[in-house]
PDB file of C-alpha atoms in Angstrom:
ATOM      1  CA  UNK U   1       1.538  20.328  -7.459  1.00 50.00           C
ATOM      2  CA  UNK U   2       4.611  18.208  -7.962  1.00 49.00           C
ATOM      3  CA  UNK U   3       6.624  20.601  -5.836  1.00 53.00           C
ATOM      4  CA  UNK U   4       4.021  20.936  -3.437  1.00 48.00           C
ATOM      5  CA  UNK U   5       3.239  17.143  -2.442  1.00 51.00           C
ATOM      6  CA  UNK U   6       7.377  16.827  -1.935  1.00 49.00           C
ATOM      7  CA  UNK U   7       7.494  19.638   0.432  1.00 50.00           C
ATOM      8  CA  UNK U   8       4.585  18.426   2.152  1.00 48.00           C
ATOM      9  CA  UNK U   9       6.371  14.902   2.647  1.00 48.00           C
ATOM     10  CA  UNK U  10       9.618  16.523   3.423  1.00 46.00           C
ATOM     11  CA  UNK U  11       8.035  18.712   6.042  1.00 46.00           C
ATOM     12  CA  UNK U  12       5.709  15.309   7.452  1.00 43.00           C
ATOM     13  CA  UNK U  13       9.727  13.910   8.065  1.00 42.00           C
ATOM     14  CA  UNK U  14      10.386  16.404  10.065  1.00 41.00           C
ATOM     15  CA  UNK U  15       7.416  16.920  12.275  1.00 42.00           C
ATOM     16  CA  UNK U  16       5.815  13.386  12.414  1.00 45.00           C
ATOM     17  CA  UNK U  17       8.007  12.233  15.163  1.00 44.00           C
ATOM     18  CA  UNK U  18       5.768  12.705  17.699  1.00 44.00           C
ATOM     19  CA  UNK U  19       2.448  11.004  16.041  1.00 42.00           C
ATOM     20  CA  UNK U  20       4.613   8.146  15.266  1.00 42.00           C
ATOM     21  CA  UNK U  21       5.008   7.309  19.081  1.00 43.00           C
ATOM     22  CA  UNK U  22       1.495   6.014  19.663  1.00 43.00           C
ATOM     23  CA  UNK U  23       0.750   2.663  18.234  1.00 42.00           C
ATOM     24  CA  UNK U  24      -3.061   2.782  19.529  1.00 47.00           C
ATOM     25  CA  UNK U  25      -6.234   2.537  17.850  1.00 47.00           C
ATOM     26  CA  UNK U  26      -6.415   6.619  17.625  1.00 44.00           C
ATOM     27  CA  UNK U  27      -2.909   6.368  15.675  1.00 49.00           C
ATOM     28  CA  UNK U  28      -3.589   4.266  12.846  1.00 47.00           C
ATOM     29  CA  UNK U  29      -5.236   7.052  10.634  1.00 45.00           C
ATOM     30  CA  UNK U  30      -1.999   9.085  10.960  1.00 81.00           C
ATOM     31  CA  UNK U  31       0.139   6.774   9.995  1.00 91.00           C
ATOM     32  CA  UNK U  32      -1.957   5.951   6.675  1.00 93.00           C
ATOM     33  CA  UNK U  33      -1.616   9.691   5.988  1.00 92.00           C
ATOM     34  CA  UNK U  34       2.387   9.658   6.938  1.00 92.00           C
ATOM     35  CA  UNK U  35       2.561   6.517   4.324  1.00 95.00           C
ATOM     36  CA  UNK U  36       0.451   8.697   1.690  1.00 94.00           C
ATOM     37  CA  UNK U  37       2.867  11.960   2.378  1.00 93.00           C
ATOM     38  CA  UNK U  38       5.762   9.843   2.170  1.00 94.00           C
ATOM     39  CA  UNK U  39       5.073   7.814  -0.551  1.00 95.00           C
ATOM     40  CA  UNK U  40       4.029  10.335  -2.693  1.00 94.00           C
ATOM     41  CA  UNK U  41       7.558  12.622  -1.963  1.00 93.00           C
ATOM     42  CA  UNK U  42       9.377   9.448  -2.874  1.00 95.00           C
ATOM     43  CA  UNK U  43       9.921   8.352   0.938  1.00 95.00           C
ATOM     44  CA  UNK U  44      12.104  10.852   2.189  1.00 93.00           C
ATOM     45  CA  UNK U  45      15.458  10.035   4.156  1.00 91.00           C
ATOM     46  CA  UNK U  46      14.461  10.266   7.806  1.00 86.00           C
ATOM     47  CA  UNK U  47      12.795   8.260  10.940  1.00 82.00           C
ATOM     48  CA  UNK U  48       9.206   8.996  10.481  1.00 82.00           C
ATOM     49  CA  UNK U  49       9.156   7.974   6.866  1.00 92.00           C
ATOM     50  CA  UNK U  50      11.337   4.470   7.832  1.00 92.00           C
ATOM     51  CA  UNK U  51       8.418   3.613  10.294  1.00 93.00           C
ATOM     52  CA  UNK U  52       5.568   4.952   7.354  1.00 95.00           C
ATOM     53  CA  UNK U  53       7.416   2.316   4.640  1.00 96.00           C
ATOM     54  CA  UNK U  54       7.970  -0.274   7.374  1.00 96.00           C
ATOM     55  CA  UNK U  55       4.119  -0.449   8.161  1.00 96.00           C
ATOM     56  CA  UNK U  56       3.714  -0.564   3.988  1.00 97.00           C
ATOM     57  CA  UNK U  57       5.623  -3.239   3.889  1.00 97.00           C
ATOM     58  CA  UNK U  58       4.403  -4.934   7.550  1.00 96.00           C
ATOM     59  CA  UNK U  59       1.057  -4.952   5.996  1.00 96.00           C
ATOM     60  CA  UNK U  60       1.700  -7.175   2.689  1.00 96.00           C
ATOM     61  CA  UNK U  61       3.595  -9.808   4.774  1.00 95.00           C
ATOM     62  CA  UNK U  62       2.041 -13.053   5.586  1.00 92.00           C
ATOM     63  CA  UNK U  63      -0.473 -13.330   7.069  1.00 86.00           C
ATOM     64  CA  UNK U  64      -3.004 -11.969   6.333  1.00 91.00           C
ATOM     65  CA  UNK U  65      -2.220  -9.904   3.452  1.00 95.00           C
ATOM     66  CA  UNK U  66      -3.440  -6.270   3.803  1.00 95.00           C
ATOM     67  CA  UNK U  67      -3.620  -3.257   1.609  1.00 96.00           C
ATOM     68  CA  UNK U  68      -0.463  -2.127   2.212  1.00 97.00           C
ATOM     69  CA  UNK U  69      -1.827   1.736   1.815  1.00 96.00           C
ATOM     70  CA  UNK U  70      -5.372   2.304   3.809  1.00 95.00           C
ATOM     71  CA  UNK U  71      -6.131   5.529   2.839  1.00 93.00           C
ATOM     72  CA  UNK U  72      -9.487   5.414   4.350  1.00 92.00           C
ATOM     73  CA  UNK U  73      -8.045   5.962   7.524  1.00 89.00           C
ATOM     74  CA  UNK U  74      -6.685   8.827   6.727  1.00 89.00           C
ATOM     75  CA  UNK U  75      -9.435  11.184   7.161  1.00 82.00           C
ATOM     76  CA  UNK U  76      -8.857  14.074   4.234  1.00 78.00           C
ATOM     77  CA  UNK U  77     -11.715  15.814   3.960  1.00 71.00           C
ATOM     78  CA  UNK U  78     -12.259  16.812   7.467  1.00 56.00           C
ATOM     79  CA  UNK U  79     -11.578  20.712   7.042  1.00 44.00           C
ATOM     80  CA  UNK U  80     -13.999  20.925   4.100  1.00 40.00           C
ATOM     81  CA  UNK U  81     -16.112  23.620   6.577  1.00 44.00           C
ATOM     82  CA  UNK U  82     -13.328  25.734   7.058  1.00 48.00           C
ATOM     83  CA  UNK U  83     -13.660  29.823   7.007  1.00 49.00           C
ATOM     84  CA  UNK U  84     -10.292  29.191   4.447  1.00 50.00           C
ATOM     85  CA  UNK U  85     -10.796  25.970   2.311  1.00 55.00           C
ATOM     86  CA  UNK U  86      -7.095  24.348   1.757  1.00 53.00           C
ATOM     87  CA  UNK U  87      -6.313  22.226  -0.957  1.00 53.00           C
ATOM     88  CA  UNK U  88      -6.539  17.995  -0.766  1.00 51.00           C
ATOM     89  CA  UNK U  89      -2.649  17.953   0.251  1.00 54.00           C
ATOM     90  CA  UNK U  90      -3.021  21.179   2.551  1.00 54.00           C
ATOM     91  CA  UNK U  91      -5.616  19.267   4.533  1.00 52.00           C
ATOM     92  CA  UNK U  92      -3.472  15.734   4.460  1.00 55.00           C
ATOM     93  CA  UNK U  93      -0.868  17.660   6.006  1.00 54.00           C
ATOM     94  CA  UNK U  94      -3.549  19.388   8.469  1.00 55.00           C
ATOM     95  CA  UNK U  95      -4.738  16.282   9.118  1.00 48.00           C
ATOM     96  CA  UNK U  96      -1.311  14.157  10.242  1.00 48.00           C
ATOM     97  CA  UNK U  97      -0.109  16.793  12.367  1.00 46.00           C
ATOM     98  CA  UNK U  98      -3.375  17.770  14.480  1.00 50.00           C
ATOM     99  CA  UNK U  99      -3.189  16.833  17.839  1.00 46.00           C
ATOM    100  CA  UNK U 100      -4.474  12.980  18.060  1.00 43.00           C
ATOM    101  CA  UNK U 101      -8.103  12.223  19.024  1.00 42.00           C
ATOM    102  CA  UNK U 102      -8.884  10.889  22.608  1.00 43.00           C
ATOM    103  CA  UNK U 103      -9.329   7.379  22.448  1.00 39.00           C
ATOM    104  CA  UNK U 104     -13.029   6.403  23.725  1.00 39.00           C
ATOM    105  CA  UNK U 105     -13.074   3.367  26.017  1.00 40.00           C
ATOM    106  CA  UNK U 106     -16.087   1.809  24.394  1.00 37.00           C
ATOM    107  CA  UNK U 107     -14.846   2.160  21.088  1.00 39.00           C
ATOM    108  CA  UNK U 108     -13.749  -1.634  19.832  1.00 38.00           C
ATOM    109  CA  UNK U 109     -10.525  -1.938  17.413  1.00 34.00           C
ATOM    110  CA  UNK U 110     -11.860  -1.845  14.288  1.00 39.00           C
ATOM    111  CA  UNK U 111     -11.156  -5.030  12.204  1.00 36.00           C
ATOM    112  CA  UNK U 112      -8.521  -4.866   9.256  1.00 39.00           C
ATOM    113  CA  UNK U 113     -10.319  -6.985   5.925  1.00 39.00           C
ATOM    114  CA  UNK U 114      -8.210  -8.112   3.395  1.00 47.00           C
ATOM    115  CA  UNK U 115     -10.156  -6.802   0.568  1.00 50.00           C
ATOM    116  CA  UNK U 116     -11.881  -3.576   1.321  1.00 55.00           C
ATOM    117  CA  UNK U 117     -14.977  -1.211   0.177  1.00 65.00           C
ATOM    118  CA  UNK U 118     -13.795   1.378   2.179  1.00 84.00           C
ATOM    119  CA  UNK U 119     -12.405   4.309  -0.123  1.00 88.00           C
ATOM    120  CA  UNK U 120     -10.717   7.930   0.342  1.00 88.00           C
ATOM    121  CA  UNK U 121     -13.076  10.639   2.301  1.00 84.00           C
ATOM    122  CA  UNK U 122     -12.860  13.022  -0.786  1.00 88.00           C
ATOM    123  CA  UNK U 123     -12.504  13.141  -4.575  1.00 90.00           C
ATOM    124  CA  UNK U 124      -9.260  11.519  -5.738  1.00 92.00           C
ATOM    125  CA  UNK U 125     -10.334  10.960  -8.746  1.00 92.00           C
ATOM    126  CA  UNK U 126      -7.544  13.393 -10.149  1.00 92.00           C
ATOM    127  CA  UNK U 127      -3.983  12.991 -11.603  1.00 92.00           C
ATOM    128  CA  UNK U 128      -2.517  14.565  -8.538  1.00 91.00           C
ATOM    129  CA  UNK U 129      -3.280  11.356  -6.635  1.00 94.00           C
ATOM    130  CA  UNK U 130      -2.259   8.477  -9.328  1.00 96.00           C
ATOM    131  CA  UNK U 131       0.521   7.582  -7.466  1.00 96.00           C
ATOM    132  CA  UNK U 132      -1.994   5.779  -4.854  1.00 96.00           C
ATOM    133  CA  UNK U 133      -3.482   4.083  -7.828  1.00 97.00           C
ATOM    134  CA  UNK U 134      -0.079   3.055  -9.389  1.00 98.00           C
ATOM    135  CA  UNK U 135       0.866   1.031  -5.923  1.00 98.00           C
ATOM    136  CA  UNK U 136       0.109  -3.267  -7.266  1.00 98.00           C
ATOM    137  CA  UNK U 137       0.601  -6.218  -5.108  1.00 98.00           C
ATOM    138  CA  UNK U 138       1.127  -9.636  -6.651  1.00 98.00           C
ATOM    139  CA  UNK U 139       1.086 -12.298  -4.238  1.00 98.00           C
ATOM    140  CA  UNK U 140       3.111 -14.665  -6.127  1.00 98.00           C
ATOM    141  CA  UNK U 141       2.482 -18.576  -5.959  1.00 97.00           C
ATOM    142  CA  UNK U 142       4.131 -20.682  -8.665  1.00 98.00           C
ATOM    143  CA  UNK U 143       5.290 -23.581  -9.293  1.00 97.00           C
ATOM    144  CA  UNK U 144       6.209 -26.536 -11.760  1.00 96.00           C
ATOM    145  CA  UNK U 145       7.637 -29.921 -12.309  1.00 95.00           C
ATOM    146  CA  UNK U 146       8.480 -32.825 -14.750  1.00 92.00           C
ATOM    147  CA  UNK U 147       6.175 -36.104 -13.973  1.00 92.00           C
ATOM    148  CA  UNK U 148       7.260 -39.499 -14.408  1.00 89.00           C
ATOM    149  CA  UNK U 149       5.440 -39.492 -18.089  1.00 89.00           C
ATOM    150  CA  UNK U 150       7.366 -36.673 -18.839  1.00 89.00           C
ATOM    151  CA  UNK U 151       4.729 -33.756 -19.030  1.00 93.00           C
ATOM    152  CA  UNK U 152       4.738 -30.125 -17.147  1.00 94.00           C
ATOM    153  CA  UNK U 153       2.574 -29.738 -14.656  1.00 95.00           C
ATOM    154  CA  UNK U 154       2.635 -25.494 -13.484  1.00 96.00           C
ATOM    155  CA  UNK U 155       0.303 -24.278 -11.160  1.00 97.00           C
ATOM    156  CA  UNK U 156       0.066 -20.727 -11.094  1.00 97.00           C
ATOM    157  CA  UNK U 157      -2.164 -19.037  -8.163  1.00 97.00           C
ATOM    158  CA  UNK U 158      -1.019 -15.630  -8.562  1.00 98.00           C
ATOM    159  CA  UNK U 159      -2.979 -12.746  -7.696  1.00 98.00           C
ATOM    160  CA  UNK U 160      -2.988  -9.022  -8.108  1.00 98.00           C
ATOM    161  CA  UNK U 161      -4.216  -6.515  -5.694  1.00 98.00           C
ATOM    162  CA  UNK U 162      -4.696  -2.680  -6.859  1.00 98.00           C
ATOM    163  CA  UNK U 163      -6.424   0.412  -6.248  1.00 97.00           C
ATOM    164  CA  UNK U 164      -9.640   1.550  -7.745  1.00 96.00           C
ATOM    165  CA  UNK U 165     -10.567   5.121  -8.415  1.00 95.00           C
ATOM    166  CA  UNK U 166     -11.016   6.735  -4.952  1.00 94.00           C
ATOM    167  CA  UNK U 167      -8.922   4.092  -3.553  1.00 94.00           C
ATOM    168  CA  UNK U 168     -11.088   1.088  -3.310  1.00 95.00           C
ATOM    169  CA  UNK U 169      -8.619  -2.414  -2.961  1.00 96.00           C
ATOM    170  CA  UNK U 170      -9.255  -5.089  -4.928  1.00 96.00           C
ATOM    171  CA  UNK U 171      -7.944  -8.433  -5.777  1.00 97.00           C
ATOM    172  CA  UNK U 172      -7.923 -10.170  -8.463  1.00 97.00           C
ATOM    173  CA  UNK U 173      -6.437 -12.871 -10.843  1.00 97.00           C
ATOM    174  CA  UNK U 174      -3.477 -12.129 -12.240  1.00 98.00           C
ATOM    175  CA  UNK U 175      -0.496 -14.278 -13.779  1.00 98.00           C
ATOM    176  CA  UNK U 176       3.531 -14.922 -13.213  1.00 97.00           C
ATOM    177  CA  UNK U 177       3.806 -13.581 -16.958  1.00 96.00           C
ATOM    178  CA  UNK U 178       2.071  -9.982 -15.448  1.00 98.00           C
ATOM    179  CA  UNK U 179       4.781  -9.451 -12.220  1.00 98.00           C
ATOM    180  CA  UNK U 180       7.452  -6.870 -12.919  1.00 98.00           C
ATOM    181  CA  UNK U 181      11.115  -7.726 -13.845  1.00 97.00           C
ATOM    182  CA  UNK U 182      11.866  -6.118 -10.582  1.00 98.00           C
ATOM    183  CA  UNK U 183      10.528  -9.141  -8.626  1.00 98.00           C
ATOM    184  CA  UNK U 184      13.223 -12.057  -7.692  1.00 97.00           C
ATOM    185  CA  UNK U 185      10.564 -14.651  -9.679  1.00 98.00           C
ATOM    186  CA  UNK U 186      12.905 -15.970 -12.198  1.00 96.00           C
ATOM    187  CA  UNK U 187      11.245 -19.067 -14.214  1.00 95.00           C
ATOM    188  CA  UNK U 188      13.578 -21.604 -15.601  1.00 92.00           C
ATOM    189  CA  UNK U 189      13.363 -22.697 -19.071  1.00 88.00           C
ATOM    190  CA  UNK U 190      12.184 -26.183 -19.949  1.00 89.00           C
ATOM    191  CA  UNK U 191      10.441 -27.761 -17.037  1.00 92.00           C
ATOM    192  CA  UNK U 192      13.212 -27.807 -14.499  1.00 90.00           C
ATOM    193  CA  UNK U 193      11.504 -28.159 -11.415  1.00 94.00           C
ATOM    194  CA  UNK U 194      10.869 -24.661  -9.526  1.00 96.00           C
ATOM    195  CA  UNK U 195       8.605 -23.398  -6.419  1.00 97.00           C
ATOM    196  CA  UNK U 196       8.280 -19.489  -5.731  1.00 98.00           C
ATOM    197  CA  UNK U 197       5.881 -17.807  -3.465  1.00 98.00           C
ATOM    198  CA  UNK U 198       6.319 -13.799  -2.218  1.00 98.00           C
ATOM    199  CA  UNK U 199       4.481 -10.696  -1.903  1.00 98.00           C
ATOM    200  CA  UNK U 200       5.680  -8.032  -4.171  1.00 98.00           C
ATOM    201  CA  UNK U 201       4.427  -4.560  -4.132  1.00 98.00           C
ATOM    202  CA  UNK U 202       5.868  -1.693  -6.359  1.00 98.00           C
ATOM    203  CA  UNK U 203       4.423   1.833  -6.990  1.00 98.00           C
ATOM    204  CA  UNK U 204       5.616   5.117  -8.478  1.00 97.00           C
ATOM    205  CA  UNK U 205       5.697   8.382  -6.524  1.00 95.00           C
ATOM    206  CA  UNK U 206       4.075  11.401  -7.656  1.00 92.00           C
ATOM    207  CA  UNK U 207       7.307  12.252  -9.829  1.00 93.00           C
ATOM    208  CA  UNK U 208       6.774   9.511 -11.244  1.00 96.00           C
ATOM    209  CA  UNK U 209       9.936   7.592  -9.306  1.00 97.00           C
ATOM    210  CA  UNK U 210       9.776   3.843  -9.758  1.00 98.00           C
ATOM    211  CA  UNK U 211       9.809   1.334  -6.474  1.00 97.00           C
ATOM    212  CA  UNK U 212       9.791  -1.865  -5.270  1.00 97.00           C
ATOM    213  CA  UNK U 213       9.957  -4.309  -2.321  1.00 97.00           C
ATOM    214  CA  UNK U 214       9.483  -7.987  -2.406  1.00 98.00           C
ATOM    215  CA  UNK U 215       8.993 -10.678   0.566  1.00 97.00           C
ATOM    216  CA  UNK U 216       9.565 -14.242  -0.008  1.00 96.00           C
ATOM    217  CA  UNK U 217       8.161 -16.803   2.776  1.00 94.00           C
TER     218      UNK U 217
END
């Protein structure tokens, strides 16, 4: 499956080009299926899969905060009547590279929520997808200071945002003492006085690859 999910991504590189053109309405579940082909091959080297990571990254920048994978845009389980059924990636990859929908006039652009209920259109349930459930975003807020009677004062807001089962978002409270070593967060000893706030997301792809991207505002 390993091998599989790579090809797939490696082939979505190649032939995404075209889908990635579009920025409409109709486009947005295509490039939620690029980012879940690309993330999961390890973001291959090539055009399509820069604009896939940029939009992963676009959507965890302030403001508002989004999930930075939407995989309930990405319509998988639309072939599930077909004469042959195809596997969950097999259909991904059906999926991305069919030709776009027409856009309907009357149709409104749907809104984007924060936090969302909205989950994937089929069974993901299954190790061959925990790379969408390894993705976390910490938006970081910290900081601490010496008062004039000499005591700490540290606020920590942090908060975690992660994947559920079949792809639910969530957030929830989380800690500075919970964000990876990979984040730029460095508290000083003591109580020197210190302010850090970023969004840092890391994941692993379905090799189990580790990676990372932080932005400080």
């Amino acid at each position: 499956m390993k091998h599989v999910i790579h090809s797939v991504a490696t082939a979505t590189a190649l032939t995404i080009s075209g889908l990635m053109a579009s920025s409409g309405p109709a486009q947005a579940y295509q490039v939620d299926c690029a980012i879940l082909l690309c993330l999961a091959g390890g973001w291959p080297a090539s055009a399509p899969c820069a604009h896939a990571r940029a939009v992963f990254i676009r959507r965890i920048t302030p403001w508002p905060i989004e999930p930075p994978l939407q995989i309930w845009r990405c319509p998988m389980g639309v072939s599930f009547n077909d004469p042959s059924p195809m596997s969950p990636m097999e259909r991904l990859n059906d999926t991305t590279f069919r030709d776009p929908p027409e856009p309907q006039e009357s149709t409104p652009i749907p809104l984007v929520h924060v936090q969302a209920d909205e989950q994937a259109d089929i069974d993901i349930s299954g190790d061959a997808f925990d790379f969408v459930r390894s993705i976390r975003v910490y938006h970081i807020q910290y900081r601490q200071h010496e008062n004039r009677d000499g005591d700490c004062n540290r606020s920590d807001s942090t908060r975690l945002g992660s994947y559920g089962v079949q792809g639910d978002y969530r957030w929830t409270r989380s800690t500075v003492g919970q964000v990876p070593a990979a984040s730029g967060l460095s508290i000083p000893n003591g109580c020197g006085s210190y302010f850090y706030r970023s969004v840092f997301v890391d994941w692993r792809d379905h090799a189990g690859n580790y990676g990372s991207e932080e932005v400080r505002y």
